[in-house]
Coordinates of C-alpha atoms in Angstrom, one line a residue:
M1 CA 133.9 206.7 172.6
F2 CA 133.0 204.3 169.7
E3 CA 135.3 201.5 168.4
T4 CA 135.8 201.3 164.6
Q5 CA 135.2 198.0 162.8
P6 CA 138.2 196.1 161.7
A7 CA 139.1 196.3 157.8
A8 CA 138.4 192.7 157.2
A9 CA 134.8 193.0 158.4
K10 CA 134.2 196.0 156.2
E11 CA 135.3 194.1 153.2
K12 CA 133.0 191.2 154.0
A13 CA 130.0 193.4 154.3
G14 CA 130.8 195.1 151.0
A15 CA 131.1 191.8 149.2
R16 CA 127.7 190.7 150.5
V17 CA 126.2 193.9 149.1
V18 CA 127.7 193.3 145.7
T19 CA 126.5 189.7 145.7
L20 CA 123.0 190.8 146.5
L21 CA 123.1 193.4 143.8
L22 CA 124.4 191.0 141.2
L23 CA 121.9 188.4 142.3
G24 CA 119.2 191.0 141.9
L25 CA 120.3 191.8 138.4
V26 CA 120.4 188.2 137.4
L27 CA 116.9 187.6 138.8
L28 CA 115.8 190.7 136.9
A29 CA 117.4 189.5 133.6
G30 CA 115.9 186.0 134.1
G31 CA 112.5 187.3 134.6
A32 CA 112.8 189.5 131.5
Y33 CA 114.0 186.4 129.5
A34 CA 111.2 184.4 130.9
L35 CA 108.8 187.0 129.8
L36 CA 110.3 187.1 126.4
H37 CA 109.9 183.3 126.1
E38 CA 106.4 183.4 127.3
M39 CA 105.5 185.9 124.7
A40 CA 107.2 184.0 121.9
G41 CA 105.9 180.5 123.0
D42 CA 105.5 178.1 119.9
K43 CA 104.6 181.0 117.6
V44 CA 106.2 181.4 114.2
P45 CA 108.5 184.3 113.6
R46 CA 106.7 187.5 113.4
R47 CA 107.5 188.5 109.8
T48 CA 106.8 185.0 108.2
T49 CA 104.8 184.6 105.1
I50 CA 104.1 181.3 103.3
S51 CA 103.1 181.5 99.6
G52 CA 102.1 185.1 100.3
V53 CA 99.9 184.4 103.3
D54 CA 101.1 186.3 106.5
I55 CA 101.2 183.8 109.4
G56 CA 103.7 185.8 111.5
G57 CA 103.3 185.7 115.3
Q58 CA 100.7 183.0 115.2
R59 CA 100.8 179.8 117.3
Q60 CA 101.5 176.8 115.2
D61 CA 98.0 175.3 115.3
R62 CA 96.5 178.8 114.6
A63 CA 99.0 179.5 111.9
A64 CA 98.0 176.2 110.0
V65 CA 94.4 177.3 110.1
V66 CA 95.2 180.9 108.8
L67 CA 97.4 179.3 106.1
E68 CA 94.7 177.0 105.0
R69 CA 92.1 179.8 104.7
G70 CA 94.5 182.0 102.9
L71 CA 95.4 179.3 100.2
A72 CA 92.0 177.7 100.1
E73 CA 91.0 179.3 96.7
R74 CA 94.5 178.9 95.1
A75 CA 94.8 175.3 96.4
A76 CA 91.6 174.3 94.7
A77 CA 92.0 176.2 91.5
P78 CA 92.7 174.4 88.2
I79 CA 96.2 174.5 87.0
N80 CA 97.0 175.8 83.4
V81 CA 98.9 173.3 81.5
S82 CA 100.5 173.7 78.0
V83 CA 101.5 170.3 76.5
N84 CA 103.6 170.8 73.3
G85 CA 101.9 174.1 72.9
Q86 CA 98.4 172.8 73.3
P87 CA 96.7 174.6 76.3
S88 CA 94.7 172.7 78.9
T89 CA 93.8 172.6 82.5
V90 CA 94.0 170.0 85.2
T91 CA 92.6 169.9 88.8
P92 CA 95.0 169.6 91.7
A93 CA 93.2 166.4 92.5
E94 CA 93.9 165.0 89.1
A95 CA 97.5 165.8 89.5
G96 CA 97.5 164.5 93.1
L97 CA 98.7 167.8 94.4
A98 CA 97.8 169.1 98.0
V99 CA 99.3 171.4 100.6
D100 CA 100.6 170.0 103.8
Y101 CA 99.7 172.9 106.1
E102 CA 101.2 171.6 109.4
A103 CA 104.5 170.8 107.6
S104 CA 104.6 174.2 106.0
V105 CA 104.2 175.9 109.4
A106 CA 106.8 173.7 111.1
D107 CA 109.3 174.7 108.4
A108 CA 108.7 178.3 109.1
G109 CA 110.5 177.9 112.5
G110 CA 107.6 177.6 115.0
G111 CA 108.2 175.6 118.1
D112 CA 108.5 176.0 121.8
S113 CA 112.2 176.4 122.9
W114 CA 114.4 178.3 125.5
S115 CA 117.2 178.7 123.0
P116 CA 118.3 182.3 122.7
A117 CA 118.6 181.7 118.9
R118 CA 114.9 180.7 118.8
L119 CA 113.8 183.8 120.7
W120 CA 116.1 186.0 118.6
D121 CA 114.6 184.4 115.4
Y122 CA 111.0 185.1 116.6
Y123 CA 111.5 188.6 117.4
T124 CA 113.8 189.6 114.6
G125 CA 113.4 186.9 111.9
G126 CA 110.8 185.6 109.6
D127 CA 111.0 184.8 105.8
G128 CA 108.9 184.6 102.8
L129 CA 108.5 180.8 102.3
E130 CA 106.7 178.5 99.9
A131 CA 104.1 176.0 101.1
K132 CA 105.0 172.4 101.3
V133 CA 103.2 170.5 98.6
T134 CA 102.6 166.7 98.7
V135 CA 102.3 164.6 95.5
D136 CA 100.1 161.5 95.2
E137 CA 102.4 159.5 92.8
T138 CA 99.6 157.2 91.6
A139 CA 97.4 160.1 90.6
M140 CA 100.4 161.9 89.0
T141 CA 101.4 158.9 87.0
T142 CA 97.9 158.4 85.7
L143 CA 97.7 162.0 84.7
V144 CA 101.0 161.8 82.9
D145 CA 99.8 158.8 81.0
T146 CA 96.5 160.6 80.1
L147 CA 98.2 163.8 78.9
G148 CA 100.7 161.9 76.9
S149 CA 98.2 159.7 75.1
E150 CA 96.2 162.8 74.1
V151 CA 99.0 164.3 72.2
G152 CA 101.8 161.7 71.9
A153 CA 102.2 158.3 70.2
K154 CA 102.9 155.1 72.0
A155 CA 106.2 153.4 71.1
R156 CA 105.7 150.2 69.1
E157 CA 107.5 147.3 70.6
G158 CA 109.4 145.0 68.3
K159 CA 108.0 141.5 68.0
V160 CA 109.0 138.1 66.7
K161 CA 106.3 135.4 66.3
F162 CA 105.8 132.0 64.5
K163 CA 103.0 131.3 62.1
N164 CA 102.6 128.1 60.0
G165 CA 106.3 127.2 60.5
E166 CA 107.5 130.7 59.4
V167 CA 108.9 133.7 61.3
K168 CA 107.0 136.9 61.4
T169 CA 108.5 140.1 62.7
R170 CA 107.3 143.6 63.7
Q171 CA 109.8 146.3 63.6
P172 CA 109.8 148.7 66.5
R173 CA 108.9 152.4 66.2
T174 CA 110.0 155.3 68.4
G175 CA 107.0 157.0 70.1
T176 CA 106.4 160.4 71.7
G177 CA 105.4 161.0 75.2
L178 CA 106.0 163.1 78.3
D179 CA 108.9 162.9 80.8
P180 CA 107.2 162.1 84.1
T181 CA 109.8 164.1 86.2
A182 CA 109.5 167.1 83.9
V183 CA 105.6 167.0 84.2
R184 CA 105.8 166.6 87.9
D185 CA 108.2 169.5 88.4
A186 CA 106.2 171.8 86.1
L187 CA 102.8 171.0 87.7
T188 CA 104.3 171.4 91.3
G189 CA 105.9 174.8 90.4
A190 CA 102.6 176.1 88.8
Y191 CA 100.4 175.0 91.6
L192 CA 99.5 177.8 94.0
D193 CA 101.0 180.4 91.5
E194 CA 98.1 182.4 90.2
G195 CA 98.4 183.0 86.4
A196 CA 101.3 180.5 86.1
S197 CA 101.2 177.7 83.5
A198 CA 102.9 174.3 83.5
E199 CA 104.9 174.2 80.2
V200 CA 105.8 170.5 79.1
E201 CA 107.1 169.3 75.9
L202 CA 106.9 165.9 74.2
V203 CA 110.0 163.8 74.2
D204 CA 111.0 160.7 72.3
V205 CA 110.0 157.4 73.9
Q206 CA 112.1 154.5 72.9
P207 CA 110.5 151.0 72.8
E208 CA 111.9 148.4 75.2
I209 CA 112.3 146.0 72.5
D210 CA 114.2 147.8 69.7
A211 CA 115.5 146.7 66.3
A212 CA 118.7 145.2 67.8
D213 CA 116.7 143.1 70.1
V214 CA 114.5 141.8 67.2
Q215 CA 117.6 141.0 65.2
Q216 CA 119.1 139.2 68.2
A217 CA 116.0 137.0 68.7
L218 CA 116.0 136.2 65.0
T219 CA 119.7 135.2 65.0
T220 CA 119.9 133.3 68.1
F221 CA 116.5 131.4 68.1
A222 CA 113.7 132.2 65.7
N223 CA 115.6 131.5 62.3
P224 CA 117.2 128.3 63.7
A225 CA 113.9 127.2 65.0
V226 CA 112.2 127.0 61.6
S227 CA 115.4 125.8 59.7
E228 CA 115.0 122.0 60.1
P229 CA 112.9 119.4 62.0
V230 CA 113.6 118.2 65.5
T231 CA 114.0 114.4 66.0
L232 CA 113.0 112.4 69.0
T233 CA 114.3 108.9 69.3
F234 CA 112.5 106.4 71.5
D235 CA 113.6 102.8 72.2
S236 CA 112.0 101.4 69.1
S237 CA 110.9 104.4 67.1
T238 CA 111.9 107.7 65.9
I239 CA 109.6 110.6 65.2
K240 CA 110.3 113.9 63.3
L241 CA 108.6 117.1 64.5
L242 CA 108.3 119.6 61.6
P243 CA 108.8 123.3 62.2
R244 CA 105.2 124.1 61.0
N245 CA 103.9 121.8 63.8
Y246 CA 106.1 122.5 66.8
T247 CA 106.4 126.2 66.4
E248 CA 102.7 126.4 67.5
A249 CA 104.2 125.6 70.9
L250 CA 106.8 128.3 70.6
S251 CA 106.7 132.1 71.2
M252 CA 109.1 134.9 72.0
V253 CA 108.2 137.2 74.9
P254 CA 109.8 140.3 76.3
A255 CA 111.8 140.0 79.4
D256 CA 114.3 142.5 80.8
G257 CA 114.4 144.4 77.5
V258 CA 115.0 141.4 75.2
L259 CA 113.0 138.7 73.5
V260 CA 113.4 135.3 75.1
P261 CA 112.0 132.0 73.7
Q262 CA 109.1 130.5 75.6
L263 CA 107.6 126.9 75.4
D264 CA 104.0 125.9 75.7
A265 CA 104.6 122.6 77.3
A266 CA 101.0 121.4 77.0
K267 CA 100.8 122.1 73.2
L268 CA 104.2 120.3 72.7
A269 CA 103.1 117.3 74.7
E270 CA 99.9 116.9 72.7
L271 CA 101.9 117.0 69.5
V272 CA 104.4 114.4 70.7
Q273 CA 101.6 112.1 71.9
T274 CA 99.9 112.5 68.6
R275 CA 103.2 111.6 66.8
V276 CA 104.0 108.6 69.1
G277 CA 100.6 107.2 68.1
A278 CA 97.8 105.1 69.6
A279 CA 99.8 102.0 68.8
D280 CA 102.3 102.8 71.7
A281 CA 99.6 103.9 74.1
P282 CA 98.5 101.5 76.9
V283 CA 95.1 99.9 76.3
D284 CA 92.7 99.2 79.3
A285 CA 91.4 95.8 79.9
T286 CA 87.6 95.4 79.4
V287 CA 84.8 92.8 79.1
A288 CA 83.2 92.0 75.8
L289 CA 80.9 89.4 74.3
V290 CA 82.8 86.7 72.5
D291 CA 80.7 84.0 70.9
G292 CA 77.8 85.1 73.0
S293 CA 79.5 85.0 76.3
P294 CA 81.3 87.7 78.4
K295 CA 85.0 87.4 78.1
V296 CA 87.8 89.5 79.7
I297 CA 89.9 91.2 77.0
P298 CA 93.4 91.7 78.7
D299 CA 95.1 95.0 79.0
K300 CA 98.0 95.9 76.9
P301 CA 101.1 97.9 78.3
G302 CA 102.2 100.8 76.3
V303 CA 105.2 103.1 75.9
S304 CA 105.5 106.2 78.1
F305 CA 108.2 108.9 78.4
D306 CA 109.1 111.8 80.6
E307 CA 107.6 114.9 79.1
A308 CA 109.8 117.0 81.5
Q309 CA 112.9 115.6 79.7
I310 CA 111.6 116.7 76.4
D311 CA 110.4 120.1 77.7
A312 CA 113.8 120.8 79.3
A313 CA 115.7 120.1 76.1
F314 CA 113.3 121.4 73.4
L315 CA 114.1 125.1 73.3
G316 CA 117.8 124.1 72.9
L317 CA 117.0 121.6 70.2
A318 CA 115.0 124.2 68.2
A319 CA 118.0 126.6 68.4
A320 CA 120.6 124.0 67.6
P321 CA 122.6 123.8 64.3
P322 CA 122.1 121.0 61.8
G323 CA 123.2 117.7 63.1
Q324 CA 122.5 118.5 66.8
R325 CA 118.7 118.7 66.5
S326 CA 117.9 115.3 68.1
L327 CA 117.1 113.9 71.5
A328 CA 117.3 110.3 72.7
V329 CA 114.2 110.1 74.9
T330 CA 114.2 107.7 77.8
A331 CA 111.2 105.4 77.3
T332 CA 109.3 103.5 80.0
V333 CA 106.6 101.0 80.2
A334 CA 103.2 102.6 80.7
E335 CA 100.8 100.4 82.5
A336 CA 97.1 100.3 81.7
G337 CA 94.9 102.2 84.1
F338 CA 92.4 99.3 84.1
T339 CA 94.2 96.0 84.3
T340 CA 93.3 92.4 83.4
K341 CA 93.1 91.7 87.1
M342 CA 90.7 94.5 87.7
A343 CA 88.4 93.4 84.9
R344 CA 88.3 89.8 86.2
Q345 CA 87.4 91.2 89.6
L346 CA 84.2 92.6 88.0
E347 CA 82.9 89.1 87.8
I348 CA 80.8 89.7 84.7
K349 CA 79.8 86.1 84.0
D350 CA 76.2 85.6 83.0
R351 CA 73.3 87.4 81.3
V352 CA 71.2 88.7 84.2
S353 CA 68.5 90.5 82.0
T354 CA 67.4 90.9 78.4
F355 CA 64.5 92.9 76.9
T356 CA 63.2 93.3 73.4
T357 CA 60.9 95.9 71.7
Y358 CA 59.6 96.2 68.2
Y359 CA 59.0 99.1 65.9
P360 CA 57.3 99.6 62.5
Y361 CA 59.3 100.4 59.4
A362 CA 60.5 103.9 58.9
E363 CA 64.0 104.4 57.5
Y364 CA 64.7 107.1 60.0
R365 CA 64.1 104.7 62.8
N366 CA 66.5 102.2 61.3
V367 CA 69.2 104.9 61.1
N368 CA 68.7 106.5 64.5
I369 CA 67.9 103.4 66.6
G370 CA 70.8 101.6 64.9
R371 CA 73.2 104.3 65.6
A372 CA 72.1 104.6 69.2
A373 CA 72.5 100.9 69.7
E374 CA 76.0 101.0 68.2
L375 CA 77.0 103.7 70.8
V376 CA 75.4 101.9 73.8
D377 CA 76.7 98.5 72.9
G378 CA 79.7 97.4 74.9
T379 CA 79.3 99.8 77.7
V380 CA 80.9 98.5 80.9
L381 CA 79.7 99.9 84.3
K382 CA 81.8 99.4 87.3
P383 CA 80.4 99.2 90.7
G384 CA 78.9 102.5 91.7
E385 CA 79.1 104.0 88.2
T386 CA 76.0 105.7 86.7
F387 CA 75.0 105.2 83.0
S388 CA 73.6 108.2 81.2
L389 CA 72.1 107.6 77.8
N390 CA 72.7 111.2 76.6
D391 CA 76.3 111.1 77.6
T392 CA 76.8 107.6 75.9
V393 CA 74.9 108.4 72.7
G394 CA 75.8 112.1 72.4
E395 CA 74.0 114.8 70.7
R396 CA 71.8 113.7 68.0
T397 CA 73.4 115.5 65.0
A398 CA 74.0 114.6 61.4
A399 CA 77.8 114.6 62.2
N400 CA 77.1 112.0 65.0
G401 CA 75.3 109.7 62.5
F402 CA 71.6 110.8 63.1
T403 CA 68.8 111.9 60.8
E404 CA 65.5 113.6 61.2
G405 CA 62.5 111.6 62.4
F406 CA 59.4 112.2 64.6
I407 CA 59.5 113.3 68.2
I408 CA 56.7 114.3 70.6
S409 CA 56.6 118.0 71.2
N410 CA 53.8 119.8 73.1
G411 CA 51.6 116.8 72.8
I412 CA 51.8 116.3 69.1
F413 CA 54.3 114.7 66.7
K414 CA 57.1 116.9 65.1
E415 CA 60.0 116.2 63.0
D416 CA 63.6 116.6 64.6
L417 CA 67.0 115.0 64.5
G418 CA 67.2 111.8 66.5
G419 CA 63.6 110.8 66.3
G420 CA 63.3 107.1 67.4
V421 CA 66.1 107.2 69.9
S422 CA 63.4 106.8 72.7
Q423 CA 62.9 103.3 71.4
M424 CA 66.5 102.6 72.6
A425 CA 65.8 104.4 75.9
T426 CA 62.7 102.3 76.7
T427 CA 64.5 99.0 75.8
T428 CA 67.5 99.9 77.9
F429 CA 65.3 101.0 80.8
N430 CA 63.6 97.6 80.8
A431 CA 66.9 95.7 80.6
M432 CA 68.1 97.8 83.7
F433 CA 64.7 97.2 85.5
F434 CA 64.9 93.5 85.3
A435 CA 68.7 93.5 86.1
G436 CA 67.7 95.1 89.4
L437 CA 69.8 98.2 89.0
K438 CA 69.0 101.6 90.6
D439 CA 66.8 103.9 88.8
V440 CA 68.3 107.4 88.9
E441 CA 66.4 109.4 86.2
H442 CA 63.8 108.3 83.7
K443 CA 60.7 110.0 82.2
P444 CA 57.9 108.2 80.5
H445 CA 56.6 109.6 77.3
S446 CA 53.9 112.4 77.7
F447 CA 51.3 110.1 76.2
Y448 CA 51.2 106.3 75.8
I449 CA 52.7 104.6 72.8
D450 CA 51.1 101.1 72.6
R451 CA 54.3 99.3 71.3
Y452 CA 56.0 100.0 74.7
P453 CA 55.1 98.2 78.0
V454 CA 52.6 100.4 79.8
G455 CA 54.3 102.4 82.7
R456 CA 57.6 100.9 82.0
E457 CA 59.1 103.1 79.3
A458 CA 61.3 106.1 78.8
T459 CA 62.0 109.0 76.5
V460 CA 65.1 111.2 76.1
A461 CA 65.8 114.7 74.7
W462 CA 69.3 116.1 74.4
G463 CA 70.0 118.7 77.0
A464 CA 66.7 118.3 78.7
I465 CA 65.6 114.7 79.5
D466 CA 67.9 111.8 80.2
L467 CA 67.9 108.1 81.1
K468 CA 70.2 107.4 84.0
F469 CA 70.7 104.3 86.3
Q470 CA 73.4 103.3 88.7
N471 CA 75.1 99.9 89.0
D472 CA 74.6 99.7 92.8
T473 CA 75.7 95.9 92.8
P474 CA 79.1 94.8 93.9
Y475 CA 79.7 93.5 90.3
G476 CA 80.4 95.0 86.9
V477 CA 77.7 95.2 84.3
L478 CA 78.2 94.8 80.5
V479 CA 75.5 96.3 78.3
H480 CA 74.8 94.6 74.9
A481 CA 72.6 96.3 72.4
N482 CA 71.5 94.9 69.0
V483 CA 69.1 96.2 66.4
T484 CA 67.6 94.2 63.5
P485 CA 66.4 96.8 61.0
A486 CA 62.7 97.0 59.9
T487 CA 61.7 96.2 56.3
S488 CA 58.4 97.1 54.5
S489 CA 57.3 93.6 55.5
S490 CA 58.8 93.1 58.9
S491 CA 59.1 95.1 62.2
G492 CA 62.4 96.2 63.5
V493 CA 63.8 94.5 66.6
V494 CA 65.7 96.1 69.5
T495 CA 67.2 94.0 72.2
V496 CA 69.2 95.2 75.2
S497 CA 70.9 92.6 77.4
M498 CA 72.9 93.0 80.6
Y499 CA 75.7 90.7 81.8
S500 CA 76.9 90.5 85.4
T501 CA 76.8 88.1 88.4
K502 CA 73.1 87.9 89.4
T503 CA 72.2 89.9 92.4
W504 CA 68.4 89.9 92.3
D505 CA 65.5 87.9 90.9
I506 CA 63.0 90.6 89.7
T507 CA 59.3 90.2 89.1
T508 CA 56.8 93.0 88.4
S509 CA 53.1 93.9 88.4
T510 CA 51.0 96.4 86.6
S511 CA 47.8 98.1 87.9
D512 CA 44.7 98.8 86.0
R513 CA 44.5 102.1 84.4
Y514 CA 42.7 104.8 86.4
N515 CA 42.0 108.6 86.4
L516 CA 41.0 108.4 82.7
T517 CA 41.1 111.7 80.8
P518 CA 39.5 112.2 77.3
E519 CA 41.6 113.5 74.4
K520 CA 41.0 116.8 72.6
T521 CA 40.8 117.7 68.9
R522 CA 43.2 120.3 67.4
T523 CA 42.8 121.8 64.0
L524 CA 46.1 123.2 62.6
N525 CA 46.9 125.0 59.3
T526 CA 50.6 125.1 59.7
E527 CA 53.0 123.5 57.1
D528 CA 54.5 121.2 59.7
C529 CA 51.1 119.7 60.8
Y530 CA 50.8 115.9 61.0
P531 CA 47.3 114.3 61.4
N532 CA 46.8 112.0 64.3
D533 CA 44.0 109.8 65.7
G534 CA 44.0 110.7 69.4
Y535 CA 43.2 108.6 72.5
G536 CA 42.7 109.4 76.2
G537 CA 45.2 109.6 79.0
F538 CA 45.4 107.8 82.3
E539 CA 47.4 106.9 85.3
V540 CA 49.1 103.5 86.0
D541 CA 51.3 102.0 88.6
V542 CA 54.1 99.5 88.1
K543 CA 55.7 97.6 91.0
R544 CA 59.2 96.0 90.9
F545 CA 59.8 93.2 93.4
F546 CA 63.3 92.2 94.6
R547 CA 64.3 88.8 95.8
K548 CA 67.6 87.2 96.5
P549 CA 68.5 84.7 93.7
G550 CA 66.8 81.3 94.4
Q551 CA 64.8 82.6 97.3
S552 CA 61.0 83.2 97.6
A553 CA 61.0 85.7 100.4
L554 CA 60.4 89.3 99.2
D555 CA 63.4 91.5 100.0
H556 CA 62.0 94.8 99.1
S557 CA 59.8 96.4 96.4
E558 CA 59.6 99.7 94.4
N559 CA 56.7 101.5 92.9
F560 CA 56.7 103.5 89.5
N561 CA 53.6 105.8 89.0
T562 CA 53.1 107.2 85.5
T563 CA 50.6 109.8 84.3
Y564 CA 49.9 109.8 80.6
T565 CA 48.3 112.9 79.1
P566 CA 45.8 112.3 76.2
S567 CA 47.1 112.1 72.7
D568 CA 45.1 114.8 70.9
T569 CA 43.4 114.2 67.6
V570 CA 45.0 116.5 65.1
I571 CA 43.2 117.6 61.9
C572 CA 45.3 119.4 59.3
K573 CA 44.1 122.1 56.9
P574 CA 45.8 123.9 54.2
P575 CA 47.9 126.9 55.3
P576 CA 46.4 130.3 54.6
E577 CA 47.3 131.8 51.2
T578 CA 49.7 134.6 51.3
P579 CA 48.2 137.8 49.8
S580 CA 49.6 138.9 46.4
P581 CA 51.8 142.1 46.8

C-alpha cells in the first residue's frame, strides 16, 4: 500500500516547475532580444534617407560611403545664384560649402545601443533627413565681398583732413551690398538642391563715418584747430605756431565709428625745433686754426625741452577756445654732445704734415678745387674715425657749387661736373701720407699726370672712387685746406696741412719706373673729342717708412705699387656730315 505525499511537498514541487518555466521563457525572450540587437548593431534606421539618398539599414561607416557616392555629383555641381536679378553660378568650393558625411549619418540615429527605444527606432523608424553642410566662413566672406563688388557700390566714408591750414571734408555716401547672413542662408539652402537658385538682393550699406560723425569732428576739433595760432612759452622766448604749419602734424582718423584727432609727433617736433631756432641749440666744441695755430673753440650749452610735454598737450591746445591756446614749456639746459674737455683731450697741438701741389690756369679748376678745399677745411677726425673725401665734399653738382671741367674717362679726357677735384684728392692724400695715418682706400689716376708726385697721388669719382683714410693715432687730427687761385700768368696753389700731436716721423722712397708700355693713337670724329699728345705707361713702387719721433730705428714700412696705363694720343677729325633729308 503506497503512502501519499504531504500537501506541502506537492506545492513546493509545483513552484519549482513554474519557476523553471518562467526562467525558460525569460531566457527565450532574452535570446530573441539579443538577436534583435545583433541584427540592428550600429546600423541606421531601415527607412532613413539623407537628401534623397537611401542609407537605411547600413552600418554607420558604410552608410557614410553610400551617402558620399550618392551626393557626389550634386555636392560638386555649381550653385545657381541670382544677385539682384542678375544670374550667375558659383562653385561649392568658392562658397566654402561641403557635406559632413559622418555627422549626417550620426544625426540619422545610427549607433550601437541595448536601449529598447533604439531597437524600436531601427525596426520601425527612419526619416527623410537633409545632409549636414559645413561652411568655411573665410571663403564665404570672400565670395560675399566679390559678389557685392560686382553689382553693388561701396559706401563712401566721411573724412575730415587738413591742407595748408584749412579744413577739407568729404561727405559720406550710402552704398549697396549684400547681407552676409542672407547670402549664406540662400547658398546653403540651394546647395544639393538640383534646379534650385540662391536668390539674394542688394541692401543699403551705411558708412561707418556718417554725416553726423563728420559734423562732430568739425565742431569738436577741426574748426577750432585752424581758428588761431598755438603759443608755446619757454623761459626766455615765446613762439607762435600758425595753423598752416602745425596742421601738417594733425589728422583725423576713424576709430570705433567716429573721427578722432591724431598727432604726428615727429612732424610737430621738427616744427618746434625749427621755430626755437639754431640760436638756442647747443654747439659742440671743436678745434680750429686761430692765427695759424690750433685752438679749442669751447662748447656752448643750449636750451632743451621735453617734447613729450608738448605732445601730451597739443591736441587739447589745438581744440581750445581763444585765450586758452598757450602752453608754458619747461625748458632745461641742453649740454653739447662734444664738450670743451673732450676737445682738449684730442691734443691737437702742432702741424704734423703739410703738402702743396700746383695746377695750370683754367677757371673750372679755380672753381672746383676752391669749392672742394672749402668743404674739406676744418675737418676734425677723432681717434678711430675715417675720412671720406666723397662724403665730405658731396656730389659734384651745380647746386653744390661745382662746374664742368675735364676728367679722365676710358683713358682720354672728357668734360664733366667736378673736373679738377682730383687735385684736392692728391694733395690731401699726401698730407695724410706724411702724417702717418692709415690708408683705407685710394686709387691713382689711370695714367700719370706729371704735376703730381709719381706713385703718390689719388683720383675720385662720385659714387665710384673715393679717398679714405683713418686716424689710427690716439690723438685728434685737424685738416686745413687752402687754395690760391691760378691766373693767366701764375699757377694755382693747393695746400693741405694736418694738425695733431706727432706720432710718426715719415720718410719715403720711390723706385725707378719699370714694365714700360707704349701709348696708342686714337682717331676720333665725335663732337666731344679733345686732342692729346700721348705718352707711355709704367709701374712704380713707393715706400713709406715709419719711425717714432726723434728716433732713427725703423718701426715699420709700407709699400704702394702703382700701374699707370699709357695716355693715348688722340687725333680729332670733323664729325661726319648728316645726309640731307
